[in-house]
Coordinates of C-alpha atoms in Angstrom, one line a residue:
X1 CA -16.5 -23.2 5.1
X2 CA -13.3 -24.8 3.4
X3 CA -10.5 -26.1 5.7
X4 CA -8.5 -23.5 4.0
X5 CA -10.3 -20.8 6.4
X6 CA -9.0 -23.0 9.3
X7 CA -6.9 -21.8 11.6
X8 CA -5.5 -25.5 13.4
X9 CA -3.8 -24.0 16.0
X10 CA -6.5 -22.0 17.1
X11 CA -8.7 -25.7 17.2
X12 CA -11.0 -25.3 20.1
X13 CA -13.8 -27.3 21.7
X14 CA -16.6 -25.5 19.4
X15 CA -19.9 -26.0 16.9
X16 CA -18.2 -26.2 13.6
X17 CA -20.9 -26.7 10.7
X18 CA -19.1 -29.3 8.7
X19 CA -19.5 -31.0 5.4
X20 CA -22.2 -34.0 6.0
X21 CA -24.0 -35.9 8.7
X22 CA -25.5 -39.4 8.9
X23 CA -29.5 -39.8 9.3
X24 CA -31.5 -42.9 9.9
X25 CA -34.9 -43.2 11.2
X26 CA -36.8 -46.1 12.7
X27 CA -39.8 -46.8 12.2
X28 CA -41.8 -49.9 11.7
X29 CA -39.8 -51.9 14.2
X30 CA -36.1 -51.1 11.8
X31 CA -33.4 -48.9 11.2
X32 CA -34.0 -47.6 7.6
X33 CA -30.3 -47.7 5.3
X34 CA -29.9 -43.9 5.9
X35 CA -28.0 -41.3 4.4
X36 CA -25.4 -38.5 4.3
X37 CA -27.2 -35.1 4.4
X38 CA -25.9 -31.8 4.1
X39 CA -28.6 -30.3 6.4
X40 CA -27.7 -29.6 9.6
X41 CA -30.9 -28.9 11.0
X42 CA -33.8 -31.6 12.2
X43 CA -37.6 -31.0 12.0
X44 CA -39.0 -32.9 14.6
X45 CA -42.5 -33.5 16.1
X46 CA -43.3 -31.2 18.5
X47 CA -44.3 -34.1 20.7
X48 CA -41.3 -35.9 20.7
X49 CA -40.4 -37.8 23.5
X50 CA -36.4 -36.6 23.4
X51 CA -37.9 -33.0 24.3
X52 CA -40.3 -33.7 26.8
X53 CA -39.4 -37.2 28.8
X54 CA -35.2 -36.8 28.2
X55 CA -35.5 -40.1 25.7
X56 CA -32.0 -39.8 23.9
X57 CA -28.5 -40.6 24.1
X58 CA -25.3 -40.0 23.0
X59 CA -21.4 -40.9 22.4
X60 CA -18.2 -39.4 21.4
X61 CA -15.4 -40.4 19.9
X62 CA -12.7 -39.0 17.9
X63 CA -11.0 -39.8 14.4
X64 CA -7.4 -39.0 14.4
X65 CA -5.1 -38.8 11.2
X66 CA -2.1 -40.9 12.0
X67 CA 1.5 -40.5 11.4
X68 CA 1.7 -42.6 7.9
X69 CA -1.3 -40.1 7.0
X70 CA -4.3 -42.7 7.2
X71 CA -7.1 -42.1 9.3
X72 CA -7.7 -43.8 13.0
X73 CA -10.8 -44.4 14.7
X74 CA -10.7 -45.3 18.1
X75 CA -12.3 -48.3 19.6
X76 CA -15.5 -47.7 18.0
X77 CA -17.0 -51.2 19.0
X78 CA -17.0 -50.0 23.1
X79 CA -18.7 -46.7 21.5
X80 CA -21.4 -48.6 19.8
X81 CA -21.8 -51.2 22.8
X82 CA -21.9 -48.0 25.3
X83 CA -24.9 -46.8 23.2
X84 CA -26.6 -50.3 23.2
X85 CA -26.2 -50.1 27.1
X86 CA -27.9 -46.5 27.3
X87 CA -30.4 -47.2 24.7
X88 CA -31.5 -50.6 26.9
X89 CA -31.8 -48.3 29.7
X90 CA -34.4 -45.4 28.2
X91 CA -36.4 -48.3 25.9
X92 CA -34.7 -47.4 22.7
X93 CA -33.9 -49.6 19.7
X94 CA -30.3 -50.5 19.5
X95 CA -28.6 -49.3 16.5
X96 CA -25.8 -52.6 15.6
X97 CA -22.4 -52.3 15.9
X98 CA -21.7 -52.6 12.2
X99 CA -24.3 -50.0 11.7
X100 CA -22.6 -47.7 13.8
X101 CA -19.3 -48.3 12.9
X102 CA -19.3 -48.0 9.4
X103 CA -21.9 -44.2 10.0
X104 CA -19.0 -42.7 11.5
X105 CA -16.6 -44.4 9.0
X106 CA -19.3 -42.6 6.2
X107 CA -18.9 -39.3 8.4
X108 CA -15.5 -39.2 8.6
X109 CA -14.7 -39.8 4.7
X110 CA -17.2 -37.3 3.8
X111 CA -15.3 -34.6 6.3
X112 CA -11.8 -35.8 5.2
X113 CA -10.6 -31.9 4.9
X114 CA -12.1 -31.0 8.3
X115 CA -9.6 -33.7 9.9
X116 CA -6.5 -31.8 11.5
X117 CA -3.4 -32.6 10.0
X118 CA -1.0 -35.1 12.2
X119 CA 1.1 -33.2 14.6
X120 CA -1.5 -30.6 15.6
X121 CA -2.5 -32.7 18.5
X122 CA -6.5 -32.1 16.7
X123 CA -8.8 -34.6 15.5
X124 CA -12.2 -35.4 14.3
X125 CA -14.5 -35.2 17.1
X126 CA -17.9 -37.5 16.3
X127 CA -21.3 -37.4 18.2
X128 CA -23.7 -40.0 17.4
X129 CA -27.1 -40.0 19.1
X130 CA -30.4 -41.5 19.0
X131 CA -33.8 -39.4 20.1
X132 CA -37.4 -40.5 20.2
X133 CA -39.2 -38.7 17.7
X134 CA -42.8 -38.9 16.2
X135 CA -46.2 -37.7 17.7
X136 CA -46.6 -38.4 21.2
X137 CA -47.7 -36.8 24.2
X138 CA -48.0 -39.8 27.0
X139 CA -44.4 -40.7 29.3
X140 CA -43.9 -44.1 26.9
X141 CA -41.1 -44.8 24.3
X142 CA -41.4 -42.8 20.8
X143 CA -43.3 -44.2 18.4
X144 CA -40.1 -43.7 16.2
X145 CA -35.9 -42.6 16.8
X146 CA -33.8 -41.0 14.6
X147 CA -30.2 -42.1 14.9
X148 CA -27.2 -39.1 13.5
X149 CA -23.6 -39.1 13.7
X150 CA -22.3 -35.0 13.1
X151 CA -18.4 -34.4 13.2
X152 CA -16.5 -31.2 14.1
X153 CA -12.9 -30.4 14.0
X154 CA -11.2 -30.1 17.7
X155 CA -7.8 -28.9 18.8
X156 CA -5.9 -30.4 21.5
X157 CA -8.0 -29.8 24.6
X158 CA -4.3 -28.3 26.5
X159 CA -2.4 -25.5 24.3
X160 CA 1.1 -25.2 25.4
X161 CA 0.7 -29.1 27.1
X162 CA -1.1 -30.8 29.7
X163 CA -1.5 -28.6 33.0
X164 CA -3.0 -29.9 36.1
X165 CA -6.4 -28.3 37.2
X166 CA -8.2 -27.9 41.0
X167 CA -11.8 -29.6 41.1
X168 CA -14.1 -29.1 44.2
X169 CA -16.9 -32.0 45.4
X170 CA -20.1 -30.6 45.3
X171 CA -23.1 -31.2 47.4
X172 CA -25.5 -32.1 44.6
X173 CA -25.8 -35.7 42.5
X174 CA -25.4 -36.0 38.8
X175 CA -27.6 -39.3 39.1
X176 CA -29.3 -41.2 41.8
X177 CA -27.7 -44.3 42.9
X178 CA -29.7 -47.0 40.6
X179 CA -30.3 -44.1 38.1
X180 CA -29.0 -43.7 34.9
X181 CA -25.6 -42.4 35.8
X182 CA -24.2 -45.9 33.9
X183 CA -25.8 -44.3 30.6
X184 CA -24.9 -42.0 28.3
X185 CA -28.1 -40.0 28.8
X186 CA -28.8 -36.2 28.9
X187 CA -30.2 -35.7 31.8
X188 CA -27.2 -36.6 33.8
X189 CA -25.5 -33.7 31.5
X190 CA -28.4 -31.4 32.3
X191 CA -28.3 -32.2 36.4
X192 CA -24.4 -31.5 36.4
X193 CA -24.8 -28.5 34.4
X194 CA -25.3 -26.1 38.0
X195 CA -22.8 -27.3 40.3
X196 CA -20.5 -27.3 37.6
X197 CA -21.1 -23.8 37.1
X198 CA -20.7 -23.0 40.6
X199 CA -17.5 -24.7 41.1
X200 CA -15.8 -22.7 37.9
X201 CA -17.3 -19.8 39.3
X202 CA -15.5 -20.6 42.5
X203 CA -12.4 -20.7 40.6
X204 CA -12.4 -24.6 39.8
X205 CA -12.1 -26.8 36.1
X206 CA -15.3 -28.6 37.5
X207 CA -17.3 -30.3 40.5
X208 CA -16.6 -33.7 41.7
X209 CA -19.8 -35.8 42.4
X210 CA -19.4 -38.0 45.1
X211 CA -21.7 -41.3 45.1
X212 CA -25.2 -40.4 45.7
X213 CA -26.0 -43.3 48.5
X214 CA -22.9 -42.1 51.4
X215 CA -21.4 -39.3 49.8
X216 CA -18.3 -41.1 51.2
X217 CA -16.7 -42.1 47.7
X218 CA -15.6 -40.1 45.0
X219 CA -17.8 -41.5 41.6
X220 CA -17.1 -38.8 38.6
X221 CA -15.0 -35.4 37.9
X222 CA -17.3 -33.1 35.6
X223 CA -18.0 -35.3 32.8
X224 CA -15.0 -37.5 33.1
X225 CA -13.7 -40.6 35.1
X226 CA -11.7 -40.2 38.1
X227 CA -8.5 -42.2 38.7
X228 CA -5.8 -42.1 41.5
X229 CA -2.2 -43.6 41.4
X230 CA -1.2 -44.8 45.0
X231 CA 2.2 -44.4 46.4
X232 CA 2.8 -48.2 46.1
X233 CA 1.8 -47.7 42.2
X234 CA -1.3 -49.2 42.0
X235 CA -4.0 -47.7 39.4
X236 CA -7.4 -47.1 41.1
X237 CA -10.9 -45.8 39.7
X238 CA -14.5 -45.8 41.1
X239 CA -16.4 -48.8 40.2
X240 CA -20.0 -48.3 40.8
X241 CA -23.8 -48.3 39.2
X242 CA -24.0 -44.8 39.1
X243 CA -20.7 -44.3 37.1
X244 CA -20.7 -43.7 33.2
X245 CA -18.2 -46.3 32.0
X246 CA -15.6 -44.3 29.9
X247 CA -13.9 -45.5 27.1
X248 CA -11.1 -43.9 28.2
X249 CA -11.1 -45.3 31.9
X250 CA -11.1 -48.9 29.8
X251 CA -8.2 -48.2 27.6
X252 CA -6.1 -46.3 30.5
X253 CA -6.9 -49.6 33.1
X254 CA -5.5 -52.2 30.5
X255 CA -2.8 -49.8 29.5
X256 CA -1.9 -49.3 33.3
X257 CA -1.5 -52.8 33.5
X258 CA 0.0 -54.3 30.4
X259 CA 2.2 -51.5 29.7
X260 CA 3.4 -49.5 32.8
X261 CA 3.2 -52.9 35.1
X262 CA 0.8 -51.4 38.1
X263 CA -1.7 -52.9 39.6
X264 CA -5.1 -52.3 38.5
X265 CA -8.2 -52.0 41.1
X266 CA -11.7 -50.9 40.3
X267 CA -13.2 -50.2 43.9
X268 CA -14.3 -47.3 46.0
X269 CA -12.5 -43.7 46.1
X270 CA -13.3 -42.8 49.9
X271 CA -13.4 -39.2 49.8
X272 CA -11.6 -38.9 53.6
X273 CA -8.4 -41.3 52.2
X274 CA -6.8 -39.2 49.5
X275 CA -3.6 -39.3 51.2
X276 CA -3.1 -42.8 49.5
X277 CA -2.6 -41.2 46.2
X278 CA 0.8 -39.4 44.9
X279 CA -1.3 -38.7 41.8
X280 CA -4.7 -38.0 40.5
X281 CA -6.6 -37.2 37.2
X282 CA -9.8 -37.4 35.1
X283 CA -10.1 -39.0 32.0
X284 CA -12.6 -38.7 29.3
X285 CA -12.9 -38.4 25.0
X286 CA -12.0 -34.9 25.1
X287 CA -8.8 -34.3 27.0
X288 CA -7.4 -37.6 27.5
X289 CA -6.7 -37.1 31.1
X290 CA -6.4 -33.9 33.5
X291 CA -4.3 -34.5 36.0
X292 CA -5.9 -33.2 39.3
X293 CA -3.5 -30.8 40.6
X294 CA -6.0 -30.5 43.7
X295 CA -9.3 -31.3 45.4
X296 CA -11.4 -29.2 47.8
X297 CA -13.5 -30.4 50.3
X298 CA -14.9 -28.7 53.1
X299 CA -12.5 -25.8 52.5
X300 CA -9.3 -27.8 52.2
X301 CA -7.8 -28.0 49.1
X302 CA -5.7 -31.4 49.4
X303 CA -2.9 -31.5 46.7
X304 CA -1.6 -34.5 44.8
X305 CA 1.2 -34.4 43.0
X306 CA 1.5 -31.0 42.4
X307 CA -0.6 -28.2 41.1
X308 CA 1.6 -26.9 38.3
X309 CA 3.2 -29.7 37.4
X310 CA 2.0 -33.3 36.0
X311 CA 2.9 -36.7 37.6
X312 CA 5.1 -39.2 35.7
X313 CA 3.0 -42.2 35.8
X314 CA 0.5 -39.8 34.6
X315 CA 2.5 -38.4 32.1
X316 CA 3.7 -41.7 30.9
X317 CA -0.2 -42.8 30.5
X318 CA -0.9 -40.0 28.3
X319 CA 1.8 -40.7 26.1
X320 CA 0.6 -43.9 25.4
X321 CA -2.7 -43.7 25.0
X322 CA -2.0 -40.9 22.7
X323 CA 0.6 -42.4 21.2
X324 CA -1.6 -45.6 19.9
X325 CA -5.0 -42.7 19.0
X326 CA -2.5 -41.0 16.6
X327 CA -0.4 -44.4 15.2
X328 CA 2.6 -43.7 16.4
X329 CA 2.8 -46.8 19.1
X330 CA 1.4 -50.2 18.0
X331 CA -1.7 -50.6 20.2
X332 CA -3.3 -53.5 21.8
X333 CA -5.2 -56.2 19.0
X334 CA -8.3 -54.2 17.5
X335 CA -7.8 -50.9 18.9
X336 CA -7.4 -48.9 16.3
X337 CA -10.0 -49.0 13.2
X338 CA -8.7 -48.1 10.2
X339 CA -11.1 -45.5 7.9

């Protein structure tokens, strides 16, 4: 499919079959050099341990073409150390840094034309992984992995702007409290995928998991980080085992502090205290944030900010963040990775 057939505008979160992927196995105790392929389809043992026992993991992270026309990775190095984490966690072999970096580098150059053009508010999304393959039926680690890095065009995740959005906390856990909610795993995807259901069926974006010890403190939104802005302008986001540490959440804490001046607490999110905040959202790879417009709990929707219209410090946030992703502000020192 040439880019030509592309209709940028019309960019959404979808499977795009693109140019080339990168492919490594391990086998032998290493990482073999690996390669660009055009095949888009792996042949796996039927007795691999990613489709019985849940061993794999995966990232996500986004190449953006900058103002000047080069090409911007994002903080790659947190991407490649957040996969190290998960693959400690499930007894998989880390893939290096450089390694990593330099497949999605490969993956991006080889899908130059699938990049969206600056000013479309689209970029490159990238999914690595890493799955135990190889013959096996026992619950132990594969007797080899296969690491791949695919790419697929995305638009901006909000046409016509950023919008805020209701979530509702649901009664189910998307990880047990010394789980693997901290990793990058599957099977925290696969556990979220019914209550999230539910609450859009209900009329929500998504459910709000609260931590799976009290179910006192608000941990994750969907698939995303929560934070909250307090009248007194502090930043605040759940810290806690169970939480997947986003990328995102990183940049936006440092950025909250170095750049808009508030002060910046990691801590608990007490589900019966949202009064404190004036303004709420989730962050994550794909939108940026979502400001929370509202939350429901036990059939009261409590409202932040507003539920049409998006904070300022919020707003402001966004705009940098975005701002550095697409080279039109000067980030902080090794941010942004040029391709």
């Amino acid at each position: 499919m040439g880019n030509e057939s592309i209709n940028w505008d019309k960019l959404g979160f979808d499977y795009i079959k693109t140019d080339k992927r990168f492919l490594s196995t391990w086998r032998d105790g290493q990482w073999e050099k690996g390669t660009l392929t055009e095949d888009n389809v792996l042949h796996i043992s039927e007795g691999s341990t990613a489709l019985h026992y849940g061993q794999q993991c995966f990232e996500g992270l986004k190449a953006y073409r900058a103002k000047d026309g080069s090409i911007n990775l994002f903080r790659p190095d947190q991407n490649a150390a957040r996969m190290q984490r998960s693959c400690t966690r499930l007894l998989m072999p880390h893939v290096p840094t450089d390694m990593f970096i330099e497949a999605c580098k490969d993956v991006v150059r080889a899908n130059e034309r699938f990049i969206p053009p600056y000013g479309t508010g689209g970029a490159l999304y990238l999914r690595p992984f890493v799955i135990g393959v190889g013959d096996n039926i026992g619950v132990r680690a594969a007797p080899e992995f296969i690491f791949s890095v695919f790419c697929i065009p995305v638009g901006p995740y909000f046409k016509g702007g950023m919008k805020p959005h209701n979530f509702v906390i649901s009664s189910y856990d998307r990880a047990a409290p010394q789980g693997t909610g901290a990793a990058k795993v599957g099977g925290n995807y696969a556990a979220s995928m019914m209550p999230g259901a539910e609450a859009k069926k209900n009329g929500f974006a998504d459910a709000i998991y609260l931590d799976p010890l009290t179910h006192s403190k608000i941990e994750e939104v969907g698939s995303a980080n929560f934070f909250g802005i307090t009248h007194d302008d502090q930043f605040i986001t759940p810290k806690s085992p169970s939480v997947l540490p986003g990328i995102t959440r990183l940049s936006l804490i440092e950025l909250a502090e170095s750049r808009l001046g508030l002060k910046v607490t990691e801590g608990e999110v007490f589900i019966d205290k949202l009064d404190q905040f004036k303004e709420a959202g989730a962050c994550g790879t794909a939108a940026v944030i979502t400001p929370i417009g509202g939350i429901s709990y036990q059939n009261k929707l409590h409202v932040f900010h507003s539920e049409t219209e998006v904070g300022p410090v919020t707003q402001r946030l966004y705009k940098e963040l975005t701002g550095i992703q697409f080279g039109e502000i000067e980030g902080p020192a090794g941010w942004v990775v040029k391709v």
